[in-house]
């Protein structure tokens, strides 16, 4: 029976908001846009909160609890918001503990213990302790963004739980607050005089409750490592129980954790991997328990779907070819770890023998090198990414994803679930933790339909029966939340469920902490709690400016975000640079996508799509396209921003500053003739201040210097001049390099000529100004103007491309427009050949140098170091490898890529007075410090015009284009 009725529609309590705002040091937000962004996690559910608070101190949390109690409003603690079952959402006050509540409190490396605030991200914690050879060994795939509070709340696991256990096995103590704000601490020490009488009485009662139900706990609790359902009453039966373990896995329903003391483990010095090949899925499942007997750290499944789909993804082709032999049906990745590499090599030999003993001789590929192992793990972690990138309304849905069964039943269980999916007309993909019988599977369902929801319920009920039959656990890793709390009683029985209710009522009388989860739950198939309720309609603009047919419309593209939160990572990749500076959900790919979805479905009121609040949500998106590559589902927020700006400026008009930037290619030829006048702004005192006041260009930023432009002095080419032997190129002179840094184009000419390429000069049919990609118009949402430029450029280049010429460019943001946005502006079949022919100069050279099609003679640079910063679009389109290879072709160059996100300039973003501070902060995250550490004689290389300007302004170093480095190194 669902006794925690849904709290109903939103009821704005102005007194509640005002009282919170006065009492808390942190922010309090009750606006519809913020609440909407906190209404979802990575599950299928959506519940609008009453408000959101961002505590800075424990006093803030206590005040929030007290004030919420006065107003009868529940409180839901939230970390990274990445849970898959609806744990951190509800119709109450959400406490986001990730923004400020993330400090390291105490650290004792000798004792291998650390105390942290619950909002700290696991990756940040492990980075901090790595210097002492330690780590927190529970490593879920969301380590880059999941918080310790969320991990303790869900009792998280990870790929290596076979060796290190779950979170509960690595928690020493927890400090927490009851629902009225009173603080208490639980640990492995008996409750003593230093605890309040309330805490002593409560925990004595819990110990007695566990003892009372000992027989049922020992009989009914699943005998598998991956059991995270219900409350951990079994932990209280130990001879010397750690009382804090009762809170682990309680999903914030018993108390609010304010500090966690964790047990750290020594980092193993070495890891090795054996990639085991199997002819069938069942063969892999039957063999798993024998492989586990070899004492590995992990045994992870990569199934046939991933092998087939991954073979078409450029990012994974090389790795899959490296680790697979022949055409296996699936793989098991078996990892061993330790300090003695010779012993680990022996483990691999034992693995090979074990496989042979079970009929699979010569079926193991050894992966010993750390870099190769890293690439293999990237493929394994991409299993979910590949599944979730499916377009359309049918999506893989998480609700029975992490059921766990004993290894001896694994093959039969997976066969039974596969048959269950077939019965309901769907299929699923298996992956993940074979070692502990916890294979992740998501059936493909359309959750926008009643039929899809009914199928989900039926599959869940039948899967629950199967799990009971095979003596497993219905919740094996991701907790109960909304998806699985309905199945607590079927799994544990009435008596233990009543015991769980007694635990909840004792800790949280009044049911004020995260109601509807674990005990007296919401119903998992209640469509009113879902992201797509019956009344949901994605009423995107009837006439979109760009082509969104690949996603089934603009709404389909927006809905690709499933809230997995990869964009919240603070290191590695590009996404999401504005989040890394502000730590605000609205400045996050996920936050922006959620806001767009709520707006186009009418949940934020009329005209929300073109409202100032939506403009504010997207203002700090720098269109880096990091999400296009880094997001597991390929959410392309940069393209969505173009669509938004088209409609926004259509309603509100285009400001002068944006107009000046957008039309730059049109007036550039005239401006170059007036260079002395155009360059006065940074030479006459006071003019910079006036341009900031009138136009919004920051006075703290110098503008690019206009110069006499680069001119292609070759005669106008004819398509018939193209020989078609792979040596014909058209050097595309973009606006920025043409008018501001012509030496880059001159250097490119020199290199291409030295490489034996035939260069062809091509102009538009109208014979007027140079060709343009339309990038500046797209940045302002002027899609029709961009379409004109795309049409003009495509018509001029198409005859040359059709005869085999390549289009070679220098500026990544311009050249990549041919490969990306042109297909959304013009018919795909028209521009597909142009997209295929478009190459950055380093891509062309890297390919041709590798095949021997081109040879270049370089002078030895005598061990000169090159610090390489990648433009965001180079990273998004996987072009960084090409520039590294090309630079390494020069003898004596030591190329050191800078691990950085967006430089922060991002076209005009860094020039604006409103965003210069954010721009500078982006650069300071990693780029500026790395450049400042470079020796004076080192080279700094950056292919992006804006990147070079940002490096000059922020780090006082000249950065040069790769074409100039190559030209300077040519052996004349």
CSV table of N, CA and C in Angstrom, one decimal, residues 192-317:
chain,number,residue,atom,x,y,z
A,192,UNK,N,28.3,5.1,23.6
A,192,UNK,CA,28.8,5.4,25.0
A,192,UNK,C,28.2,6.7,25.5
A,193,UNK,N,28.8,7.1,26.6
A,193,UNK,CA,28.3,8.3,27.3
A,193,UNK,C,28.4,9.6,26.5
A,194,UNK,N,29.3,9.6,25.5
A,194,UNK,CA,29.5,10.8,24.7
A,194,UNK,C,28.4,11.0,23.7
A,195,UNK,N,27.5,10.0,23.6
A,195,UNK,CA,26.4,10.1,22.7
A,195,UNK,C,25.1,10.6,23.5
A,196,UNK,N,24.2,11.2,22.8
A,196,UNK,CA,23.0,11.6,23.4
A,196,UNK,C,22.1,10.4,23.8
A,197,UNK,N,21.3,10.7,24.8
A,197,UNK,CA,20.4,9.6,25.2
A,197,UNK,C,19.5,9.1,24.0
A,198,UNK,N,19.1,10.1,23.2
A,198,UNK,CA,18.3,9.8,22.0
A,198,UNK,C,19.1,8.8,21.1
A,199,UNK,N,20.3,9.1,20.8
A,199,UNK,CA,21.1,8.2,20.0
A,199,UNK,C,21.3,6.8,20.6
A,200,UNK,N,21.6,6.8,21.9
A,200,UNK,CA,21.8,5.5,22.6
A,200,UNK,C,20.5,4.7,22.6
A,201,UNK,N,19.4,5.3,22.9
A,201,UNK,CA,18.2,4.6,22.9
A,201,UNK,C,17.8,4.0,21.5
A,202,UNK,N,18.0,4.9,20.5
A,202,UNK,CA,17.7,4.5,19.2
A,202,UNK,C,18.5,3.3,18.7
A,203,UNK,N,19.8,3.4,18.9
A,203,UNK,CA,20.7,2.3,18.4
A,203,UNK,C,20.5,1.0,19.2
A,204,UNK,N,20.2,1.1,20.5
A,204,UNK,CA,19.9,-0.1,21.3
A,204,UNK,C,18.6,-0.7,20.8
A,205,UNK,N,17.7,0.1,20.4
A,205,UNK,CA,16.5,-0.4,19.8
A,205,UNK,C,16.7,-1.1,18.5
A,206,UNK,N,17.6,-0.5,17.6
A,206,UNK,CA,18.0,-1.2,16.3
A,206,UNK,C,18.7,-2.5,16.5
A,207,UNK,N,19.6,-2.5,17.5
A,207,UNK,CA,20.3,-3.8,17.8
A,207,UNK,C,19.3,-4.9,18.3
A,208,UNK,N,18.4,-4.5,19.1
A,208,UNK,CA,17.4,-5.4,19.5
A,208,UNK,C,16.4,-5.9,18.4
A,209,UNK,N,16.1,-4.9,17.5
A,209,UNK,CA,15.3,-5.3,16.3
A,209,UNK,C,16.0,-6.3,15.4
A,210,UNK,N,17.3,-6.1,15.2
A,210,UNK,CA,18.0,-7.0,14.4
A,210,UNK,C,18.1,-8.4,15.0
A,211,UNK,N,18.3,-8.4,16.3
A,211,UNK,CA,18.4,-9.7,17.1
A,211,UNK,C,17.1,-10.4,17.0
A,212,UNK,N,16.0,-9.6,17.1
A,212,UNK,CA,14.6,-10.2,17.1
A,212,UNK,C,14.4,-10.9,15.8
A,213,UNK,N,14.9,-10.3,14.7
A,213,UNK,CA,14.6,-10.9,13.3
A,213,UNK,C,15.8,-11.7,12.8
A,214,UNK,N,16.7,-12.1,13.7
A,214,UNK,CA,18.0,-12.8,13.2
A,214,UNK,C,17.6,-14.0,12.3
A,215,UNK,N,16.7,-14.8,12.7
A,215,UNK,CA,16.4,-16.0,11.9
A,215,UNK,C,16.0,-15.6,10.5
A,216,UNK,N,15.1,-14.6,10.4
A,216,UNK,CA,14.6,-14.2,9.1
A,216,UNK,C,15.7,-13.6,8.3
A,217,UNK,N,16.5,-12.7,8.9
A,217,UNK,CA,17.6,-12.1,8.2
A,217,UNK,C,18.6,-13.1,7.7
A,218,UNK,N,18.9,-14.1,8.5
A,218,UNK,CA,19.9,-15.1,8.0
A,218,UNK,C,19.3,-16.0,7.0
A,219,UNK,N,17.9,-16.2,7.0
A,219,UNK,CA,17.3,-17.0,6.0
A,219,UNK,C,16.9,-16.3,4.7
A,220,UNK,N,16.5,-15.1,4.8
A,220,UNK,CA,15.9,-14.4,3.7
A,220,UNK,C,16.8,-13.5,3.0
A,221,UNK,N,17.7,-12.8,3.7
A,221,UNK,CA,18.6,-11.8,3.0
A,221,UNK,C,19.4,-12.6,2.0
A,222,UNK,N,19.5,-12.1,0.7
A,222,UNK,CA,20.2,-12.9,-0.3
A,222,UNK,C,21.7,-13.1,0.0
A,223,UNK,N,22.2,-14.3,-0.3
A,223,UNK,CA,23.6,-14.6,0.0
A,223,UNK,C,24.4,-14.3,-1.2
A,224,UNK,N,24.4,-13.1,-1.6
A,224,UNK,CA,25.2,-12.6,-2.7
A,224,UNK,C,25.9,-11.3,-2.2
A,225,UNK,N,27.1,-11.0,-2.8
A,225,UNK,CA,27.8,-9.8,-2.3
A,225,UNK,C,27.0,-8.6,-2.7
A,226,UNK,N,26.4,-8.6,-3.9
A,226,UNK,CA,25.6,-7.4,-4.4
A,226,UNK,C,24.2,-7.4,-3.9
A,227,UNK,N,24.0,-7.1,-2.6
A,227,UNK,CA,22.7,-6.9,-2.0
A,227,UNK,C,22.6,-5.6,-1.4
A,228,UNK,N,21.8,-4.7,-2.0
A,228,UNK,CA,21.7,-3.3,-1.4
A,228,UNK,C,20.2,-2.9,-1.2
A,229,UNK,N,19.3,-3.9,-1.2
A,229,UNK,CA,17.9,-3.6,-1.0
A,229,UNK,C,17.6,-3.5,0.5
A,230,UNK,N,16.6,-2.7,0.8
A,230,UNK,CA,16.1,-2.5,2.1
A,230,UNK,C,17.1,-1.8,3.0
A,231,UNK,N,17.1,-2.1,4.3
A,231,UNK,CA,18.1,-1.5,5.3
A,231,UNK,C,19.0,-2.6,5.7
A,232,UNK,N,20.2,-2.2,6.1
A,232,UNK,CA,21.3,-3.2,6.4
A,232,UNK,C,21.1,-3.7,7.9
A,233,UNK,N,20.0,-4.3,8.2
A,233,UNK,CA,19.9,-4.9,9.5
A,233,UNK,C,20.9,-6.1,9.8
A,234,UNK,N,21.3,-6.7,8.7
A,234,UNK,CA,22.2,-7.8,8.8
A,234,UNK,C,23.6,-7.3,9.4
A,235,UNK,N,23.9,-6.1,9.1
A,235,UNK,CA,25.2,-5.5,9.6
A,235,UNK,C,25.2,-5.4,11.1
A,236,UNK,N,24.0,-5.4,11.7
A,236,UNK,CA,24.0,-5.2,13.2
A,236,UNK,C,24.1,-6.5,13.9
A,237,UNK,N,24.2,-7.6,13.2
A,237,UNK,CA,24.3,-8.9,13.8
A,237,UNK,C,25.7,-9.4,14.1
A,238,UNK,N,26.7,-8.5,13.6
A,238,UNK,CA,28.1,-8.9,13.8
A,238,UNK,C,28.4,-8.9,15.3
A,239,UNK,N,29.5,-9.5,15.7
A,239,UNK,CA,29.9,-9.6,17.1
A,239,UNK,C,30.2,-8.2,17.6
A,240,UNK,N,30.9,-7.4,16.7
A,240,UNK,CA,31.1,-6.0,17.1
A,240,UNK,C,30.6,-5.1,15.9
A,241,UNK,N,29.4,-4.9,15.8
A,241,UNK,CA,28.8,-4.2,14.6
A,241,UNK,C,29.3,-2.8,14.5
A,242,UNK,N,29.5,-2.3,13.2
A,242,UNK,CA,29.7,-0.9,13.0
A,242,UNK,C,28.3,-0.3,12.7
A,243,UNK,N,27.9,0.5,13.7
A,243,UNK,CA,26.5,1.0,13.7
A,243,UNK,C,26.2,1.9,12.5
A,244,UNK,N,27.3,2.6,12.0
A,244,UNK,CA,27.1,3.5,10.8
A,244,UNK,C,26.6,2.7,9.6
A,245,UNK,N,26.9,1.4,9.6
A,245,UNK,CA,26.5,0.6,8.4
A,245,UNK,C,25.0,0.5,8.2
A,246,UNK,N,24.3,0.8,9.2
A,246,UNK,CA,22.8,0.8,9.0
A,246,UNK,C,22.4,2.0,8.2
A,247,UNK,N,23.1,3.1,8.2
A,247,UNK,CA,22.8,4.3,7.4
A,247,UNK,C,23.2,4.1,5.9
A,248,UNK,N,24.3,3.3,5.7
A,248,UNK,CA,24.8,3.1,4.4
A,248,UNK,C,23.7,2.4,3.6
A,249,UNK,N,23.4,2.9,2.4
A,249,UNK,CA,22.3,2.3,1.6
A,249,UNK,C,20.9,2.8,1.9
A,250,UNK,N,20.8,3.7,2.9
A,250,UNK,CA,19.4,4.1,3.3
A,250,UNK,C,18.9,5.2,2.5
A,251,UNK,N,19.6,5.7,1.5
A,251,UNK,CA,19.2,6.6,0.5
A,251,UNK,C,18.6,7.9,1.1
A,252,UNK,N,19.2,8.4,2.2
A,252,UNK,CA,18.7,9.6,2.8
A,252,UNK,C,17.4,9.6,3.4
A,253,UNK,N,16.9,8.4,3.7
A,253,UNK,CA,15.5,8.3,4.2
A,253,UNK,C,15.6,8.2,5.8
A,254,UNK,N,16.8,8.0,6.4
A,254,UNK,CA,16.9,7.9,7.8
A,254,UNK,C,17.5,9.1,8.4
A,255,UNK,N,18.5,9.7,7.8
A,255,UNK,CA,19.2,10.9,8.3
A,255,UNK,C,20.0,11.5,7.1
A,256,UNK,N,20.5,12.7,7.4
A,256,UNK,CA,21.3,13.5,6.4
A,256,UNK,C,22.7,13.3,6.8
A,257,UNK,N,23.5,12.7,6.0
A,257,UNK,CA,25.0,12.5,6.3
A,257,UNK,C,25.7,13.8,6.1
A,258,UNK,N,26.5,14.2,7.1
A,258,UNK,CA,27.2,15.5,7.0
A,258,UNK,C,28.8,15.2,7.0
A,259,UNK,N,29.2,14.0,7.3
A,259,UNK,CA,30.6,13.7,7.2
A,259,UNK,C,30.8,12.2,7.2
A,260,UNK,N,31.7,11.7,6.3
A,260,UNK,CA,31.9,10.3,6.2
A,260,UNK,C,33.4,10.0,6.4
A,261,UNK,N,33.7,9.1,7.3
A,261,UNK,CA,35.1,8.6,7.5
A,261,UNK,C,35.3,7.3,6.8
A,262,UNK,N,36.2,7.2,5.9
A,262,UNK,CA,36.3,6.1,5.0
A,262,UNK,C,37.7,5.4,5.2
A,263,UNK,N,37.6,4.1,4.9
A,263,UNK,CA,38.8,3.3,4.9
A,263,UNK,C,39.5,3.3,3.5
A,264,UNK,N,40.7,3.7,3.4
A,264,UNK,CA,41.4,3.7,2.1
A,264,UNK,C,42.2,2.4,1.9
A,265,UNK,N,42.5,2.1,0.7
A,265,UNK,CA,43.3,0.9,0.4
A,265,UNK,C,44.6,1.3,-0.4
A,266,UNK,N,45.6,0.5,-0.3
A,266,UNK,CA,46.8,0.7,-1.0
A,266,UNK,C,46.6,0.6,-2.5
A,267,UNK,N,47.1,1.5,-3.3
A,267,UNK,CA,47.0,1.3,-4.8
A,267,UNK,C,47.9,0.2,-5.2
A,268,UNK,N,47.4,-0.7,-6.0
A,268,UNK,CA,48.4,-1.8,-6.5
A,268,UNK,C,49.3,-1.1,-7.5
A,269,UNK,N,50.6,-1.6,-7.4
A,269,UNK,CA,51.6,-1.1,-8.3
A,269,UNK,C,51.4,-1.5,-9.8
A,270,UNK,N,50.8,-2.6,-10.0
A,270,UNK,CA,50.6,-3.1,-11.3
A,270,UNK,C,49.2,-3.7,-11.5
A,271,UNK,N,48.8,-3.7,-12.8
A,271,UNK,CA,47.5,-4.4,-13.2
A,271,UNK,C,47.8,-5.0,-14.5
A,272,UNK,N,47.2,-6.2,-14.7
A,272,UNK,CA,47.3,-6.9,-16.0
A,272,UNK,C,45.9,-7.4,-16.4
A,273,UNK,N,45.7,-7.6,-17.6
A,273,UNK,CA,44.3,-8.0,-18.1
A,273,UNK,C,44.4,-9.1,-19.1
A,274,UNK,N,43.5,-10.0,-19.0
A,274,UNK,CA,43.4,-11.0,-20.0
A,274,UNK,C,42.0,-10.9,-20.7
A,275,UNK,N,42.0,-10.7,-22.0
A,275,UNK,CA,40.7,-10.6,-22.7
A,275,UNK,C,40.3,-12.0,-23.2
A,276,UNK,N,39.3,-12.5,-22.6
A,276,UNK,CA,38.8,-13.9,-22.9
A,276,UNK,C,37.8,-13.9,-23.9
A,277,UNK,N,37.9,-14.7,-25.0
A,277,UNK,CA,37.0,-14.8,-26.1
A,277,UNK,C,36.1,-16.0,-26.0
A,278,UNK,N,34.8,-15.7,-26.3
A,278,UNK,CA,33.8,-16.8,-26.2
A,278,UNK,C,33.0,-16.9,-27.5
A,279,UNK,N,32.6,-18.1,-27.9
A,279,UNK,CA,31.8,-18.2,-29.1
A,279,UNK,C,30.3,-18.0,-28.9
A,280,UNK,N,29.9,-17.9,-27.6
A,280,UNK,CA,28.5,-17.7,-27.3
A,280,UNK,C,28.4,-17.0,-25.9
A,281,UNK,N,27.3,-16.3,-25.7
A,281,UNK,CA,27.0,-15.6,-24.5
A,281,UNK,C,26.9,-16.6,-23.3
A,282,UNK,N,26.2,-17.7,-23.6
A,282,UNK,CA,26.0,-18.7,-22.5
A,282,UNK,C,27.3,-19.3,-22.1
A,283,UNK,N,28.2,-19.6,-23.0
A,283,UNK,CA,29.5,-20.1,-22.7
A,283,UNK,C,30.3,-19.2,-21.8
A,284,UNK,N,30.2,-17.9,-22.0
A,284,UNK,CA,30.8,-16.9,-21.1
A,284,UNK,C,30.3,-17.0,-19.7
A,285,UNK,N,28.9,-17.1,-19.6
A,285,UNK,CA,28.3,-17.1,-18.3
A,285,UNK,C,28.6,-18.4,-17.6
A,286,UNK,N,28.7,-19.5,-18.3
A,286,UNK,CA,29.0,-20.7,-17.6
A,286,UNK,C,30.4,-20.8,-17.1
A,287,UNK,N,31.3,-20.1,-17.8
A,287,UNK,CA,32.7,-20.1,-17.4
A,287,UNK,C,33.1,-19.1,-16.4
A,288,UNK,N,32.3,-18.1,-16.1
A,288,UNK,CA,32.6,-17.0,-15.2
A,288,UNK,C,33.0,-17.5,-13.8
A,289,UNK,N,32.3,-18.4,-13.2
A,289,UNK,CA,32.6,-18.9,-11.9
A,289,UNK,C,34.0,-19.5,-11.8
A,290,UNK,N,34.4,-20.2,-12.9
A,290,UNK,CA,35.8,-20.8,-12.9
A,290,UNK,C,36.9,-19.7,-13.0
A,291,UNK,N,36.6,-18.6,-13.7
A,291,UNK,CA,37.5,-17.6,-13.8
A,291,UNK,C,37.6,-16.8,-12.5
A,292,UNK,N,36.5,-16.6,-11.8
A,292,UNK,CA,36.5,-16.0,-10.5
A,292,UNK,C,37.4,-16.8,-9.5
A,293,UNK,N,37.4,-18.1,-9.7
A,293,UNK,CA,38.2,-18.9,-8.7
A,293,UNK,C,39.7,-18.6,-8.8
A,294,UNK,N,40.1,-18.0,-9.9
A,294,UNK,CA,41.5,-17.6,-10.0
A,294,UNK,C,41.9,-16.4,-9.2
A,295,UNK,N,41.0,-15.8,-8.5
A,295,UNK,CA,41.2,-14.6,-7.6
A,295,UNK,C,41.6,-13.4,-8.4
A,296,UNK,N,40.8,-13.0,-9.5
A,296,UNK,CA,41.1,-11.8,-10.1
A,296,UNK,C,40.5,-10.6,-9.3
A,297,UNK,N,40.8,-9.4,-9.8
A,297,UNK,CA,40.2,-8.2,-9.2
A,297,UNK,C,38.8,-7.9,-9.8
A,298,UNK,N,38.7,-8.2,-11.1
A,298,UNK,CA,37.5,-7.9,-11.8
A,298,UNK,C,37.3,-8.9,-13.0
A,299,UNK,N,36.0,-9.2,-13.3
A,299,UNK,CA,35.7,-9.9,-14.5
A,299,UNK,C,34.5,-9.2,-15.1
A,300,UNK,N,34.7,-8.5,-16.2
A,300,UNK,CA,33.7,-7.7,-16.8
A,300,UNK,C,33.3,-8.2,-18.2
A,301,UNK,N,32.0,-8.1,-18.5
A,301,UNK,CA,31.5,-8.6,-19.7
A,301,UNK,C,31.4,-7.4,-20.8
A,302,UNK,N,31.8,-7.8,-22.0
A,302,UNK,CA,31.5,-6.9,-23.2
A,302,UNK,C,30.8,-7.8,-24.2
A,303,UNK,N,29.5,-7.6,-24.4
A,303,UNK,CA,28.7,-8.5,-25.2
A,303,UNK,C,28.8,-8.2,-26.7
A,304,UNK,N,28.1,-9.0,-27.5
A,304,UNK,CA,28.2,-9.0,-28.9
A,304,UNK,C,27.6,-7.6,-29.5
A,305,UNK,N,26.6,-7.1,-28.8
A,305,UNK,CA,26.1,-5.8,-29.3
A,305,UNK,C,27.1,-4.7,-29.3
A,306,UNK,N,27.9,-4.7,-28.2
A,306,UNK,CA,29.0,-3.7,-28.1
A,306,UNK,C,30.1,-4.0,-29.1
A,307,UNK,N,30.4,-5.2,-29.4
A,307,UNK,CA,31.5,-5.5,-30.3
A,307,UNK,C,31.0,-5.1,-31.7
A,308,UNK,N,29.8,-5.4,-32.1
A,308,UNK,CA,29.3,-5.0,-33.4
A,308,UNK,C,29.2,-3.5,-33.6
A,309,UNK,N,28.5,-2.9,-32.6
A,309,UNK,CA,28.3,-1.4,-32.7
A,309,UNK,C,29.7,-0.7,-32.6
A,310,UNK,N,30.5,-1.1,-31.7
A,310,UNK,CA,31.8,-0.5,-31.4
A,310,UNK,C,32.7,-0.5,-32.7
A,311,UNK,N,32.5,-1.6,-33.5
A,311,UNK,CA,33.4,-1.7,-34.7
A,311,UNK,C,33.1,-0.6,-35.7
A,312,UNK,N,32.0,0.1,-35.5
A,312,UNK,CA,31.6,1.2,-36.5
A,312,UNK,C,31.9,2.6,-35.9
A,313,UNK,N,32.5,2.6,-34.6
A,313,UNK,CA,32.8,3.9,-34.0
A,313,UNK,C,34.3,4.1,-34.0
A,314,UNK,N,34.7,5.2,-34.8
A,314,UNK,CA,36.1,5.4,-34.9
A,314,UNK,C,36.9,5.4,-33.6
A,315,UNK,N,36.3,5.9,-32.6
A,315,UNK,CA,37.0,6.0,-31.3
A,315,UNK,C,37.4,4.6,-30.8
A,316,UNK,N,36.7,3.5,-31.1
A,316,UNK,CA,36.9,2.2,-30.6
A,316,UNK,C,37.5,1.2,-31.5
A,317,UNK,N,37.5,1.5,-32.8
A,317,UNK,CA,38.0,0.5,-33.8
A,317,UNK,C,39.4,0.0,-33.5
